[in-house]
CSV table of C-alpha atoms in Angstrom, one decimal:
chain,number,residue,atom,x,y,z
A,1281,MET,CA,-75.0,-24.6,-21.1
A,1282,ARG,CA,-77.0,-21.5,-22.2
A,1283,ARG,CA,-76.1,-19.7,-19.0
A,1284,VAL,CA,-72.4,-20.3,-19.6
A,1285,LEU,CA,-72.8,-18.9,-23.1
A,1286,TYR,CA,-74.5,-15.7,-21.8
A,1287,LEU,CA,-71.8,-15.1,-19.2
A,1288,THR,CA,-69.1,-15.5,-21.9
A,1289,ILE,CA,-70.7,-12.9,-24.2
A,1290,LEU,CA,-71.1,-10.5,-21.2
A,1291,ALA,CA,-67.4,-10.8,-20.3
A,1292,VAL,CA,-66.4,-10.0,-23.8
A,1293,ALA,CA,-68.6,-7.0,-23.9
A,1294,VAL,CA,-67.2,-5.6,-20.7
A,1295,TRP,CA,-63.6,-6.1,-22.0
A,1296,VAL,CA,-64.5,-4.2,-25.3
A,1297,LEU,CA,-65.9,-1.3,-23.3
A,1298,ALA,CA,-62.9,-1.1,-21.0
A,1299,VAL,CA,-60.4,-1.1,-23.9
A,1300,TRP,CA,-62.1,1.1,-26.5
A,1301,LEU,CA,-64.1,3.6,-24.6
A,1302,PRO,CA,-62.2,6.9,-23.6
A,1303,GLY,CA,-61.2,7.1,-20.0
A,1304,GLU,CA,-58.4,8.1,-17.6
A,1305,THR,CA,-55.0,6.5,-18.4
A,1306,PRO,CA,-53.4,5.0,-15.2
A,1307,GLN,CA,-50.1,6.7,-14.2
A,1308,LYS,CA,-47.1,4.5,-14.9
A,1309,THR,CA,-44.4,4.1,-12.3
A,1310,GLU,CA,-40.8,3.7,-13.3
A,1311,PRO,CA,-39.1,0.4,-12.3
A,1312,GLY,CA,-37.7,0.5,-8.7
A,1313,VAL,CA,-39.8,3.5,-7.7
A,1314,PRO,CA,-42.4,2.7,-5.0
A,1315,GLU,CA,-46.0,3.4,-5.6
A,1316,PRO,CA,-47.5,6.4,-3.7
A,1317,LEU,CA,-48.7,5.4,-0.3
A,1318,GLY,CA,-51.8,6.5,1.6
A,1319,GLY,CA,-51.3,10.2,2.6
A,1320,GLU,CA,-48.7,10.8,-0.2
A,1321,SER,CA,-49.7,12.9,-3.2
A,1322,ALA,CA,-47.0,12.6,-5.9
A,1323,VAL,CA,-46.1,15.4,-8.2
A,1324,ASP,CA,-43.8,15.6,-11.3
A,1325,THR,CA,-40.2,14.9,-10.3
A,1326,GLY,CA,-38.9,17.8,-12.3
A,1327,PRO,CA,-35.2,18.7,-12.7
A,1328,TRP,CA,-32.7,17.7,-10.0
A,1329,ILE,CA,-29.7,19.6,-8.6
A,1330,ASP,CA,-27.1,20.6,-11.2
A,1331,PHE,CA,-23.6,21.4,-10.0
A,1332,SER,CA,-20.1,20.1,-10.9
A,1333,ASP,CA,-17.4,18.9,-8.6
A,1334,GLY,CA,-15.2,21.8,-9.5
A,1335,ALA,CA,-17.9,24.3,-8.4
A,1336,VAL,CA,-18.5,22.8,-5.0
A,1337,ASP,CA,-16.3,24.4,-2.3
A,1338,ARG,CA,-18.0,23.3,0.9
A,1339,VAL,CA,-20.2,20.5,2.2
A,1340,VAL,CA,-21.8,20.4,5.7
A,1341,ILE,CA,-23.1,17.1,7.0
A,1342,ARG,CA,-25.5,18.0,9.8
A,1343,LYS,CA,-25.7,15.5,12.7
A,1344,PRO,CA,-27.2,15.5,16.2
A,1345,ALA,CA,-23.7,15.4,17.7
A,1346,GLY,CA,-22.4,18.3,15.6
A,1347,ASP,CA,-21.6,19.2,12.0
A,1348,VAL,CA,-19.0,17.6,9.9
A,1349,THR,CA,-17.6,20.2,7.5
A,1350,LEU,CA,-15.8,19.5,4.3
A,1351,PHE,CA,-14.3,22.4,2.4
A,1352,LYS,CA,-11.9,23.0,-0.4
A,1353,LYS,CA,-8.9,25.3,-0.2
A,1354,ALA,CA,-6.4,25.9,-3.1
A,1355,GLY,CA,-7.8,22.8,-4.8
A,1356,GLU,CA,-7.3,20.6,-1.7
A,1357,TRP,CA,-10.0,19.1,0.5
A,1358,PHE,CA,-10.1,19.4,4.3
A,1359,VAL,CA,-12.5,18.1,6.9
A,1360,THR,CA,-13.4,19.5,10.3
A,1361,PRO,CA,-15.0,17.1,12.8
A,1362,PRO,CA,-17.5,18.3,15.4
A,1363,GLY,CA,-15.4,20.4,17.9
A,1364,GLY,CA,-12.2,19.0,16.4
A,1365,GLN,CA,-9.1,20.2,14.4
A,1366,THR,CA,-9.2,20.5,10.7
A,1367,VAL,CA,-7.3,17.8,8.8
A,1368,ARG,CA,-6.8,16.8,5.2
A,1369,ALA,CA,-9.6,14.9,3.5
A,1370,GLU,CA,-9.4,12.4,0.7
A,1371,ARG,CA,-10.4,14.2,-2.5
A,1372,ASP,CA,-12.0,11.1,-4.0
A,1373,LYS,CA,-14.2,10.5,-1.0
A,1374,ALA,CA,-15.2,14.2,-0.7
A,1375,GLU,CA,-16.2,14.5,-4.4
A,1376,ALA,CA,-17.9,11.1,-4.3
A,1377,LEU,CA,-20.4,12.5,-1.8
A,1378,THR,CA,-21.5,15.3,-4.2
A,1379,ALA,CA,-21.5,12.9,-7.1
A,1380,PHE,CA,-23.8,10.7,-5.1
A,1381,LEU,CA,-26.3,13.5,-4.7
A,1382,ARG,CA,-26.2,14.3,-8.4
A,1383,GLY,CA,-26.6,10.6,-9.4
A,1384,HIS,CA,-29.5,9.9,-7.0
A,1385,PRO,CA,-32.4,12.2,-7.8
A,1386,PRO,CA,-35.6,11.9,-5.7
A,1387,LEU,CA,-37.9,8.9,-6.3
A,1388,ARG,CA,-40.8,11.3,-5.9
A,1389,ARG,CA,-41.7,14.9,-5.0
A,1390,LEU,CA,-44.6,15.1,-2.7
A,1391,ALA,CA,-47.4,17.7,-2.5
A,1392,VAL,CA,-47.3,18.4,1.3
A,1393,ASP,CA,-48.8,21.3,3.2
A,1394,GLY,CA,-46.5,23.0,5.7
A,1395,GLU,CA,-48.5,21.7,8.7
A,1396,ASP,CA,-48.1,18.1,7.5
A,1397,LEU,CA,-44.3,18.1,7.8
A,1398,ALA,CA,-44.4,16.2,11.1
A,1399,GLY,CA,-45.9,13.2,9.4
A,1400,TYR,CA,-42.7,12.8,7.4
A,1401,GLY,CA,-40.2,13.4,10.3
A,1402,VAL,CA,-38.7,16.5,8.7
A,1403,ASP,CA,-40.2,19.3,10.9
A,1404,ASN,CA,-37.6,19.0,13.7
A,1405,ALA,CA,-35.0,16.8,12.0
A,1406,THR,CA,-31.3,17.4,12.9
A,1407,ARG,CA,-29.8,15.2,10.2
A,1408,GLY,CA,-29.0,16.5,6.7
A,1409,ILE,CA,-26.5,17.9,4.2
A,1410,SER,CA,-25.8,21.3,2.7
A,1411,VAL,CA,-23.8,21.8,-0.5
A,1412,PHE,CA,-22.3,25.2,-1.3
A,1413,ALA,CA,-21.2,26.1,-4.8
A,1414,ASP,CA,-20.6,29.6,-6.4
A,1415,GLY,CA,-22.3,31.3,-3.5
A,1416,MET,CA,-25.4,29.1,-3.7
A,1417,GLU,CA,-26.6,26.6,-1.2
A,1418,PHE,CA,-28.6,23.4,-1.7
A,1419,SER,CA,-29.8,21.7,1.5
A,1420,LEU,CA,-31.5,18.5,2.4
A,1421,THR,CA,-33.0,17.8,5.9
A,1422,VAL,CA,-33.5,14.1,6.3
A,1423,GLY,CA,-36.5,12.8,8.1
A,1424,GLY,CA,-37.9,9.3,8.6
A,1425,MET,CA,-38.2,6.2,6.5
A,1426,ASN,CA,-41.3,5.5,4.5
A,1427,PRO,CA,-43.6,2.7,5.6
A,1428,THR,CA,-42.0,0.1,3.2
A,1429,GLY,CA,-38.5,1.0,4.3
A,1430,ASP,CA,-37.2,1.5,0.8
A,1431,GLY,CA,-37.0,5.3,0.9
A,1432,VAL,CA,-36.4,8.2,3.3
A,1433,TYR,CA,-38.3,11.5,3.4
A,1434,ALA,CA,-36.3,14.7,3.1
A,1435,LEU,CA,-37.0,18.4,3.0
A,1436,ALA,CA,-35.2,20.2,0.2
A,1437,ASP,CA,-34.2,23.9,0.0
A,1438,GLY,CA,-32.5,25.7,-2.8
A,1439,PRO,CA,-30.4,26.0,-4.8
A,1440,ALA,CA,-30.6,29.6,-3.5
A,1441,PRO,CA,-28.2,32.3,-2.2
A,1442,GLU,CA,-26.7,31.2,1.1
A,1443,ALA,CA,-28.2,34.1,3.0
A,1444,GLU,CA,-31.7,33.1,2.2
A,1445,LEU,CA,-31.3,29.6,3.5
A,1446,GLN,CA,-29.4,30.6,6.6
A,1447,GLY,CA,-31.7,33.3,7.8
A,1448,PRO,CA,-33.8,33.2,11.0
A,1449,ALA,CA,-36.8,31.7,9.2
A,1450,GLY,CA,-35.0,28.4,9.2
A,1451,ARG,CA,-35.5,25.7,6.6
A,1452,SER,CA,-39.3,25.2,6.5
A,1453,HIS,CA,-40.1,26.6,3.1
A,1454,GLY,CA,-38.8,23.7,0.9
A,1455,GLU,CA,-40.4,20.8,-0.7
A,1456,VAL,CA,-40.7,17.2,0.7
A,1457,LEU,CA,-39.0,14.5,-1.3
A,1458,LEU,CA,-38.9,10.7,-1.2
A,1459,LEU,CA,-35.2,9.7,-1.6
A,1460,ASP,CA,-33.6,6.4,-1.9
A,1461,SER,CA,-32.9,4.7,1.5
A,1462,SER,CA,-29.1,4.7,0.7
A,1463,TYR,CA,-29.2,8.4,1.7
A,1464,ALA,CA,-29.5,7.4,5.3
A,1465,SER,CA,-26.3,5.4,5.3
A,1466,ARG,CA,-24.4,7.9,3.2
A,1467,LEU,CA,-25.0,10.6,5.8
A,1468,ALA,CA,-24.4,8.4,8.9
A,1469,GLY,CA,-20.6,8.1,8.5
A,1470,SER,CA,-18.4,10.0,10.9
A,1471,ALA,CA,-15.7,12.6,10.0
A,1472,ASP,CA,-12.9,9.9,10.0
A,1473,THR,CA,-14.6,8.4,6.9
A,1474,PHE,CA,-13.0,11.3,4.9
A,1475,PHE,CA,-9.6,11.5,6.7
A,1476,ASP,CA,-6.5,11.5,4.4
A,1477,LEU,CA,-3.9,9.7,6.5
A,1478,ARG,CA,-1.1,9.8,3.9
A,1479,ALA,CA,2.3,11.1,4.9
A,1480,LEU,CA,3.0,12.6,1.5
A,1481,ASP,CA,1.1,13.7,-1.6
A,1482,MET,CA,3.7,12.9,-4.3
A,1483,ASN,CA,4.0,10.5,-7.2
A,1484,ARG,CA,7.1,8.5,-8.0
A,1485,LYS,CA,8.3,10.6,-11.0
A,1486,ALA,CA,8.2,13.8,-8.9
A,1487,LEU,CA,10.5,12.3,-6.3
A,1488,ALA,CA,14.0,13.8,-6.6
A,1489,SER,CA,15.8,12.7,-3.4
A,1490,ILE,CA,15.4,11.1,0.0
A,1491,ARG,CA,17.6,12.0,3.0
A,1492,LEU,CA,17.5,10.2,6.3
A,1493,GLU,CA,19.0,11.7,9.5
A,1494,GLY,CA,19.0,9.8,12.8
A,1495,PRO,CA,19.8,11.7,16.0
A,1496,GLY,CA,20.7,8.7,18.1
A,1497,GLU,CA,23.4,6.0,18.2
A,1498,GLY,CA,23.8,2.7,16.3
A,1499,LYS,CA,21.1,2.2,13.7
A,1500,ARG,CA,19.4,5.4,14.7
A,1501,ALA,CA,22.6,7.4,13.9
A,1502,GLU,CA,22.1,6.6,10.2
A,1503,ARG,CA,22.7,9.5,7.8
A,1504,TRP,CA,22.4,9.1,4.1
A,1505,GLU,CA,20.8,10.6,1.0
A,1506,ILE,CA,19.9,9.0,-2.3
A,1507,SER,CA,19.0,11.0,-5.4
A,1508,PHE,CA,17.1,9.7,-8.4
A,1509,ASP,CA,18.1,10.4,-12.0
A,1510,ALA,CA,15.9,13.1,-13.7
A,1511,ASP,CA,15.7,11.1,-16.9
A,1512,ASN,CA,15.2,7.7,-15.4
A,1513,ALA,CA,13.5,7.7,-12.0
A,1514,THR,CA,14.6,4.1,-11.3
A,1515,GLN,CA,18.3,5.0,-11.3
A,1516,ALA,CA,19.6,6.1,-7.9
A,1517,SER,CA,22.9,7.2,-6.4
A,1518,PHE,CA,24.3,8.2,-3.0
A,1519,THR,CA,24.7,12.0,-2.9
A,1520,TRP,CA,25.5,12.5,0.8
A,1521,PRO,CA,27.7,12.1,2.9
A,1522,GLU,CA,30.9,12.2,1.0
A,1523,THR,CA,32.0,8.8,2.2
A,1524,LEU,CA,29.0,7.2,0.5
A,1525,LYS,CA,29.3,8.8,-2.9
A,1526,SER,CA,31.7,6.1,-4.2
A,1527,LYS,CA,29.3,3.3,-3.2
A,1528,ALA,CA,26.8,2.0,-5.7
A,1529,VAL,CA,23.1,2.0,-4.8
A,1530,SER,CA,20.9,-1.0,-5.5
A,1531,ASN,CA,18.3,0.4,-7.8
A,1532,MET,CA,15.9,-2.3,-6.7
A,1533,GLU,CA,16.2,-1.6,-3.0
A,1534,ALA,CA,16.0,2.2,-3.6
A,1535,ASP,CA,12.9,1.9,-5.7
A,1536,SER,CA,11.3,-0.4,-3.2
A,1537,TYR,CA,12.1,2.0,-0.3
A,1538,ALA,CA,10.8,5.0,-2.3
A,1539,THR,CA,7.6,3.3,-3.2
A,1540,ARG,CA,6.9,2.3,0.4
A,1541,LEU,CA,7.7,5.8,1.6
A,1542,LEU,CA,5.3,7.4,-0.8
A,1543,ASP,CA,2.6,4.9,0.2
A,1544,LEU,CA,3.2,5.5,3.9
A,1545,LYS,CA,0.0,6.1,5.9
A,1546,GLY,CA,-0.9,6.7,9.5
A,1547,THR,CA,-3.4,4.6,11.4
A,1548,ARG,CA,-5.1,7.6,13.0
A,1549,PHE,CA,-4.4,11.3,13.9
A,1550,PHE,CA,-2.6,11.8,17.2
A,1551,GLU,CA,-3.7,14.1,19.9
A,1552,PRO,CA,-1.1,14.0,22.7
A,1553,ALA,CA,-2.4,13.8,26.3
A,1554,ALA,CA,-0.2,14.4,29.3
A,1555,GLN,CA,0.4,11.1,31.1
A,1556,ALA,CA,2.7,10.4,34.0
A,1557,GLY,CA,5.9,8.6,33.1
A,1558,ILE,CA,5.3,8.9,29.3
A,1559,VAL,CA,8.0,10.8,27.4
A,1560,GLU,CA,8.5,11.8,23.8
A,1561,GLU,CA,11.8,11.1,22.1
A,1562,PRO,CA,12.8,11.8,18.5
A,1563,VAL,CA,13.8,8.7,16.5
A,1564,PHE,CA,14.8,9.9,13.0
A,1565,ASP,CA,13.8,12.4,10.3
A,1566,ILE,CA,13.3,11.9,6.6
A,1567,TYR,CA,13.6,14.8,4.1
A,1568,VAL,CA,11.8,14.3,0.8
A,1569,ARG,CA,12.6,16.7,-2.1
A,1570,ARG,CA,10.2,17.2,-4.9
A,1571,ARG,CA,11.6,17.6,-8.4
A,1572,GLY,CA,11.9,21.2,-9.3
A,1573,ASN,CA,11.7,22.3,-5.6
A,1574,ASP,CA,14.8,23.0,-3.5
A,1575,THR,CA,12.9,22.9,-0.2
A,1576,PRO,CA,12.4,19.4,1.1
A,1577,GLU,CA,9.3,18.2,3.0
A,1578,ARG,CA,10.1,16.9,6.5
A,1579,LEU,CA,8.8,13.7,8.1
A,1580,ALA,CA,9.7,13.6,11.8
A,1581,PHE,CA,9.3,10.3,13.5
A,1582,SER,CA,9.2,10.2,17.3
A,1583,VAL,CA,8.1,7.7,20.0
A,1584,TYR,CA,6.0,8.2,23.1
A,1585,ARG,CA,7.0,5.5,25.6
A,1586,PRO,CA,7.6,4.9,29.3
A,1587,LYS,CA,10.6,6.6,30.6
A,1588,ASP,CA,13.9,4.8,30.3
A,1589,ALA,CA,12.5,2.2,27.8
A,1590,ASP,CA,14.2,1.3,24.6
A,1591,PRO,CA,13.0,3.9,22.0
A,1592,LEU,CA,12.8,1.2,19.3
A,1593,ASP,CA,10.9,-1.2,21.4
A,1594,GLY,CA,7.3,-1.3,20.2
A,1595,THR,CA,6.0,-2.6,23.5
A,1596,ASN,CA,3.9,0.0,25.3
A,1597,ALA,CA,5.2,2.6,22.8
A,1598,THR,CA,3.3,4.8,20.3
A,1599,PHE,CA,5.2,5.8,17.2
A,1600,VAL,CA,4.2,9.2,15.9
A,1601,LEU,CA,4.9,10.9,12.5
A,1602,GLN,CA,4.6,14.7,12.0
A,1603,SER,CA,4.6,15.5,8.2
A,1604,ASP,CA,5.0,19.0,6.8
A,1605,TRP,CA,2.1,18.1,4.4
A,1606,GLN,CA,-0.3,17.2,7.2
A,1607,THR,CA,-2.0,19.5,9.7
A,1608,MET,CA,-1.7,17.1,12.6
A,1609,PRO,CA,0.7,14.3,13.7
A,1610,MET,CA,-0.3,10.8,13.0
A,1611,VAL,CA,0.2,7.4,14.7
A,1612,VAL,CA,2.1,5.0,12.6
A,1613,ALA,CA,2.6,1.2,12.9
A,1614,ALA,CA,5.9,0.0,14.5
A,1615,LYS,CA,6.6,-2.2,11.4
A,1616,ASP,CA,6.3,0.9,9.1
A,1617,VAL,CA,8.8,2.8,11.3
A,1618,ASP,CA,11.2,-0.1,11.1
A,1619,ALA,CA,10.8,-0.3,7.3
A,1620,MET,CA,11.6,3.4,7.0
A,1621,LEU,CA,14.7,3.3,9.3
A,1622,ARG,CA,17.0,1.7,6.7
A,1623,THR,CA,20.7,1.7,6.8
A,1624,ALA,CA,22.8,3.0,4.0
A,1625,PHE,CA,24.4,-0.4,3.8
A,1626,SER,CA,21.1,-2.1,3.2
A,1627,LEU,CA,20.5,0.2,0.2
A,1628,ARG,CA,23.8,-0.6,-1.4
A,1629,GLU,CA,24.4,-2.8,-4.4
A,1630,ARG,CA,25.7,-5.9,-2.7
A,1631,SER,CA,25.5,-8.5,-5.4
A,1632,ILE,CA,28.4,-11.0,-5.5
A,1633,MET,CA,27.7,-13.0,-8.6
A,1634,HIS,CA,27.5,-11.7,-12.1
A,1635,PHE,CA,25.8,-14.4,-14.0
A,1636,ALA,CA,22.1,-15.2,-14.7
A,1637,ALA,CA,20.7,-18.4,-13.2
A,1638,HIS,CA,18.9,-19.3,-16.5
A,1639,ASP,CA,22.3,-19.2,-18.3
A,1640,VAL,CA,24.0,-21.8,-16.1
A,1641,THR,CA,24.6,-25.0,-17.9
A,1642,ARG,CA,27.0,-27.0,-15.7
A,1643,ILE,CA,28.2,-27.1,-12.1
A,1644,GLU,CA,31.2,-29.1,-10.8
A,1645,ALA,CA,31.3,-29.4,-7.0
A,1646,SER,CA,33.7,-30.6,-4.3
A,1647,TYR,CA,32.6,-31.0,-0.7
A,1648,VAL,CA,34.6,-31.9,2.4
A,1649,GLU,CA,32.3,-33.9,4.7
A,1650,PRO,CA,33.8,-34.5,8.2
A,1651,GLY,CA,34.8,-38.2,8.5
A,1652,ARG,CA,34.2,-39.0,4.8
A,1653,GLY,CA,36.8,-36.8,3.1
A,1654,VAL,CA,36.3,-35.1,-0.2
A,1655,GLN,CA,33.3,-35.8,-2.4
A,1656,ASN,CA,32.9,-34.7,-6.0
A,1657,ALA,CA,29.7,-34.2,-8.1
A,1658,THR,CA,28.8,-32.9,-11.5
A,1659,VAL,CA,25.4,-31.7,-12.7
A,1660,GLU,CA,24.3,-30.5,-16.1
A,1661,ARG,CA,21.1,-28.8,-17.3
A,1662,GLN,CA,19.5,-30.8,-20.0
A,1663,ASP,CA,16.2,-29.5,-21.6
A,1664,LYS,CA,15.7,-27.3,-18.5
A,1665,VAL,CA,16.1,-30.2,-16.1
A,1666,TRP,CA,19.2,-30.6,-13.9
A,1667,MET,CA,20.8,-34.1,-14.0
A,1668,LEU,CA,23.4,-35.4,-11.6
A,1669,ASP,CA,26.1,-37.6,-13.1
A,1670,GLY,CA,26.7,-40.9,-11.4
A,1671,PRO,CA,28.1,-44.4,-11.9
A,1672,ASP,CA,24.5,-45.7,-12.5
A,1673,GLY,CA,23.6,-42.9,-15.0
A,1674,GLY,CA,21.9,-39.6,-14.6
A,1675,HIS,CA,19.8,-38.7,-11.6
A,1676,LYS,CA,17.2,-35.9,-11.8
A,1677,LEU,CA,17.4,-33.0,-9.3
A,1678,GLY,CA,14.0,-31.3,-9.4
A,1679,GLU,CA,14.8,-28.6,-6.8
A,1680,LEU,CA,18.3,-27.6,-7.8
A,1681,GLY,CA,17.0,-24.8,-10.1
A,1682,MET,CA,15.8,-22.8,-7.2
A,1683,ALA,CA,19.1,-23.2,-5.4
A,1684,VAL,CA,21.0,-22.0,-8.5
A,1685,TRP,CA,18.7,-18.9,-8.6
A,1686,LYS,CA,19.5,-18.2,-4.9
A,1687,LEU,CA,23.2,-18.5,-5.7
A,1688,ALA,CA,23.0,-16.0,-8.6
A,1689,ASP,CA,21.1,-13.6,-6.3
A,1690,LEU,CA,23.4,-14.0,-3.2
A,1691,ARG,CA,24.4,-10.7,-1.5
A,1692,TYR,CA,27.0,-10.0,1.1
A,1693,THR,CA,25.7,-9.1,4.6
A,1694,ASP,CA,28.7,-7.1,5.9
A,1695,GLU,CA,31.7,-5.3,4.4
A,1696,PRO,CA,33.9,-7.6,2.4
A,1697,ARG,CA,37.2,-8.7,4.0
A,1698,ASP,CA,40.6,-8.2,2.5
A,1699,VAL,CA,42.3,-10.8,4.7
A,1700,LEU,CA,41.1,-14.4,5.3
A,1701,PRO,CA,41.0,-15.3,9.0
A,1702,ALA,CA,43.6,-17.9,9.9
A,1703,ASP,CA,41.1,-20.3,11.3
A,1704,ALA,CA,38.9,-20.3,8.1
A,1705,ARG,CA,38.2,-23.8,6.7
A,1706,ARG,CA,37.1,-24.2,3.1
A,1707,PHE,CA,34.4,-26.8,2.9
A,1708,LEU,CA,32.7,-26.4,-0.5
A,1709,VAL,CA,33.9,-25.4,-3.9
A,1710,LEU,CA,31.7,-24.9,-6.9
A,1711,ARG,CA,32.8,-24.2,-10.5
A,1712,VAL,CA,29.9,-22.7,-12.5
A,1713,PHE,CA,29.7,-22.7,-16.3
A,1714,ASP,CA,27.3,-20.6,-18.3
A,1715,THR,CA,27.0,-19.1,-21.7
A,1716,GLY,CA,28.4,-15.7,-20.5
A,1717,LEU,CA,31.5,-17.1,-18.7
A,1718,ASP,CA,34.8,-18.2,-20.1
A,1719,ALA,CA,35.6,-21.9,-20.7
A,1720,LYS,CA,37.2,-22.2,-17.2
A,1721,GLY,CA,33.9,-21.2,-15.5
A,1722,LEU,CA,33.7,-19.3,-12.2
A,1723,GLN,CA,35.0,-20.8,-9.0
A,1724,ILE,CA,33.0,-20.1,-5.8
A,1725,SER,CA,34.5,-21.2,-2.5
A,1726,TRP,CA,32.7,-21.4,0.9
A,1727,TYR,CA,34.6,-21.0,4.1
A,1728,GLU,CA,33.5,-22.0,7.6
A,1729,MET,CA,34.5,-19.7,10.4
A,1730,PRO,CA,34.8,-21.6,13.7
A,1731,SER,CA,35.5,-18.3,15.6
A,1732,GLY,CA,31.8,-17.4,15.1
A,1733,VAL,CA,32.5,-14.7,12.4
A,1734,GLY,CA,30.1,-16.5,10.1
A,1735,THR,CA,30.3,-18.0,6.6
A,1736,LEU,CA,32.5,-16.3,3.9
A,1737,ILE,CA,32.7,-16.9,0.2
A,1738,SER,CA,35.2,-15.9,-2.4
A,1739,LEU,CA,35.2,-15.8,-6.2
A,1740,GLY,CA,38.1,-17.1,-8.3
A,1741,GLY,CA,41.2,-18.1,-6.4
A,1742,ASP,CA,42.4,-17.4,-2.9
A,1743,ASP,CA,43.2,-13.7,-3.4
A,1744,GLY,CA,40.0,-12.4,-1.9
A,1745,PRO,CA,38.0,-10.4,-1.2
A,1746,TRP,CA,36.0,-12.6,1.1
A,1747,TYR,CA,32.3,-11.8,1.4
A,1748,PRO,CA,30.3,-12.4,4.6
A,1749,VAL,CA,27.0,-14.1,3.6
A,1750,GLY,CA,25.4,-14.6,7.0
A,1751,GLU,CA,22.9,-17.3,7.9
A,1752,GLY,CA,21.3,-17.1,4.4
A,1753,GLY,CA,24.6,-18.1,2.7
A,1754,GLN,CA,25.1,-21.0,5.2
A,1755,ARG,CA,21.6,-22.3,4.5
A,1756,LEU,CA,22.2,-22.1,0.8
A,1757,ALA,CA,25.4,-24.1,1.2
A,1758,ASP,CA,23.5,-26.7,3.2
A,1759,GLU,CA,20.8,-26.8,0.5
A,1760,LEU,CA,23.4,-27.3,-2.3
A,1761,THR,CA,25.3,-30.0,-0.5
A,1762,GLY,CA,22.1,-31.8,0.4
A,1763,GLN,CA,21.0,-32.0,-3.2
A,1764,LEU,CA,24.4,-32.7,-4.8
A,1765,PHE,CA,25.7,-35.2,-2.3
A,1766,GLU,CA,22.8,-36.8,-0.6
A,1767,GLU,CA,20.1,-37.1,-3.3
A,1768,GLY,CA,22.2,-38.9,-5.9
A,1769,ALA,CA,25.2,-41.1,-6.2
A,1770,ALA,CA,28.4,-39.1,-5.9
A,1771,ALA,CA,31.9,-39.9,-7.2
A,1772,GLY,CA,34.0,-42.1,-4.9
A,1773,PRO,CA,35.4,-40.3,-1.8
A,1774,GLU,CA,39.0,-39.3,-1.7
A,1775,ASP,CA,41.3,-38.6,1.2
A,1776,ALA,CA,40.6,-35.1,2.6
A,1777,PRO,CA,43.4,-32.6,2.8
A,1778,GLU,CA,44.7,-31.7,6.2
A,1779,ASN,CA,43.7,-28.2,5.8
A,1780,ALA,CA,42.2,-25.8,3.3
A,1781,ALA,CA,45.6,-24.5,2.2
A,1782,ASN,CA,46.6,-27.9,0.8
A,1783,ALA,CA,43.4,-28.2,-1.3
A,1784,SER,CA,43.5,-27.8,-5.1
A,1785,ALA,CA,41.6,-25.3,-7.1
A,1786,THR,CA,38.9,-27.8,-8.0
A,1787,SER,CA,38.4,-29.3,-4.5
A,1788,PRO,CA,38.2,-28.0,-1.0
């Protein structure tokens, strides 16, 4: 017991001496910074490089396979791969590299003699980066990883005048740093990491007009121009050729096309190589005019394909885009080429209905079903729910709202017809009532074309015009008849008229 008491008193005395007597204060290490290892002699980290993005005009990433050079010209960034052609570089990625250097100062500066450089892998290193700003150069030569793998050694030179660091003495007079290990991955990327593969550098408000000219036949012979209003960029009109000026443009379609054009990118830069049996053929050109500039920028689309193949067949074909804004042609996806080769007709305002789906309150329908005669049905919207009238009371139609929305949004798929073909058969008539229509409602008639012309619809009476609505219009008719005449009890059948001409205005 006495021995335990003595040991306790001794321990307390040692603690007092350690705390209160003067001595060397241990060096504190910042969180995340590894402790100096054997052979490392740390010195004060001191200030780090100080340059702004605007001042940097060139960055060289040194690699064993050759240098990747980023440089700025007239405010735009470019990149030159080892032994390759200079192309545009993404500004954000180029400036992110210099921002990374500024934001990642060394974990430690090391006191190293010149003859000890080999121990850090920086004596004969071929990887590194040089940043040039205002005639000054700052250089890092990256060596090996430290033993714990959380840092990488580097030899730093500068900032100093370029001539001093590029002289015959080489880069052996700098200081050794321990950098974050992320430096190794940052400098490992290839030149294509920085490639800017956009076809244009233009925002939506700056876009004044788009002109498409196709040199071929059929769809490739398309020629049109749409211009956007200077005060409202979402308003468009046809301005060429003369035959289109009277046609209305769908602002939704024009805006969608313009947005996709401005977002167009290549998949890679294209370097043509001579191959037997492969020929180049132009497909179409797009001319994009910037607001305030009378000279348009040209985008020339072509295809490299086997001789005598269909130029719009993506099989074994390479679609290539040469943009005035780019320094090299680019490969583009076949789906993007198809999206850009739009017809003037597809950009026109082709709406048929002029009512809003949410305003429709009542629909009266008559349908001629082969073998069953004429069937009639009435539906009403009650508290946002469509109810089908029947002898046994109302029947809820949960999916009819979507069909009504499709009806209001229906567009014609070919030029309207002024004459109804003789073999047309009217099989469905709808009378639509809404808050914006008169008390008689709007009559919509569906016609079947046995000759294979397709499905037509007309509004009002039988005076035309008749609008081709294609397969989508036929599917909508099937959807409407399925819900109105199959999901609920319909009114009693009547004798069907012998032909459409004998039908009344309220029944087929």
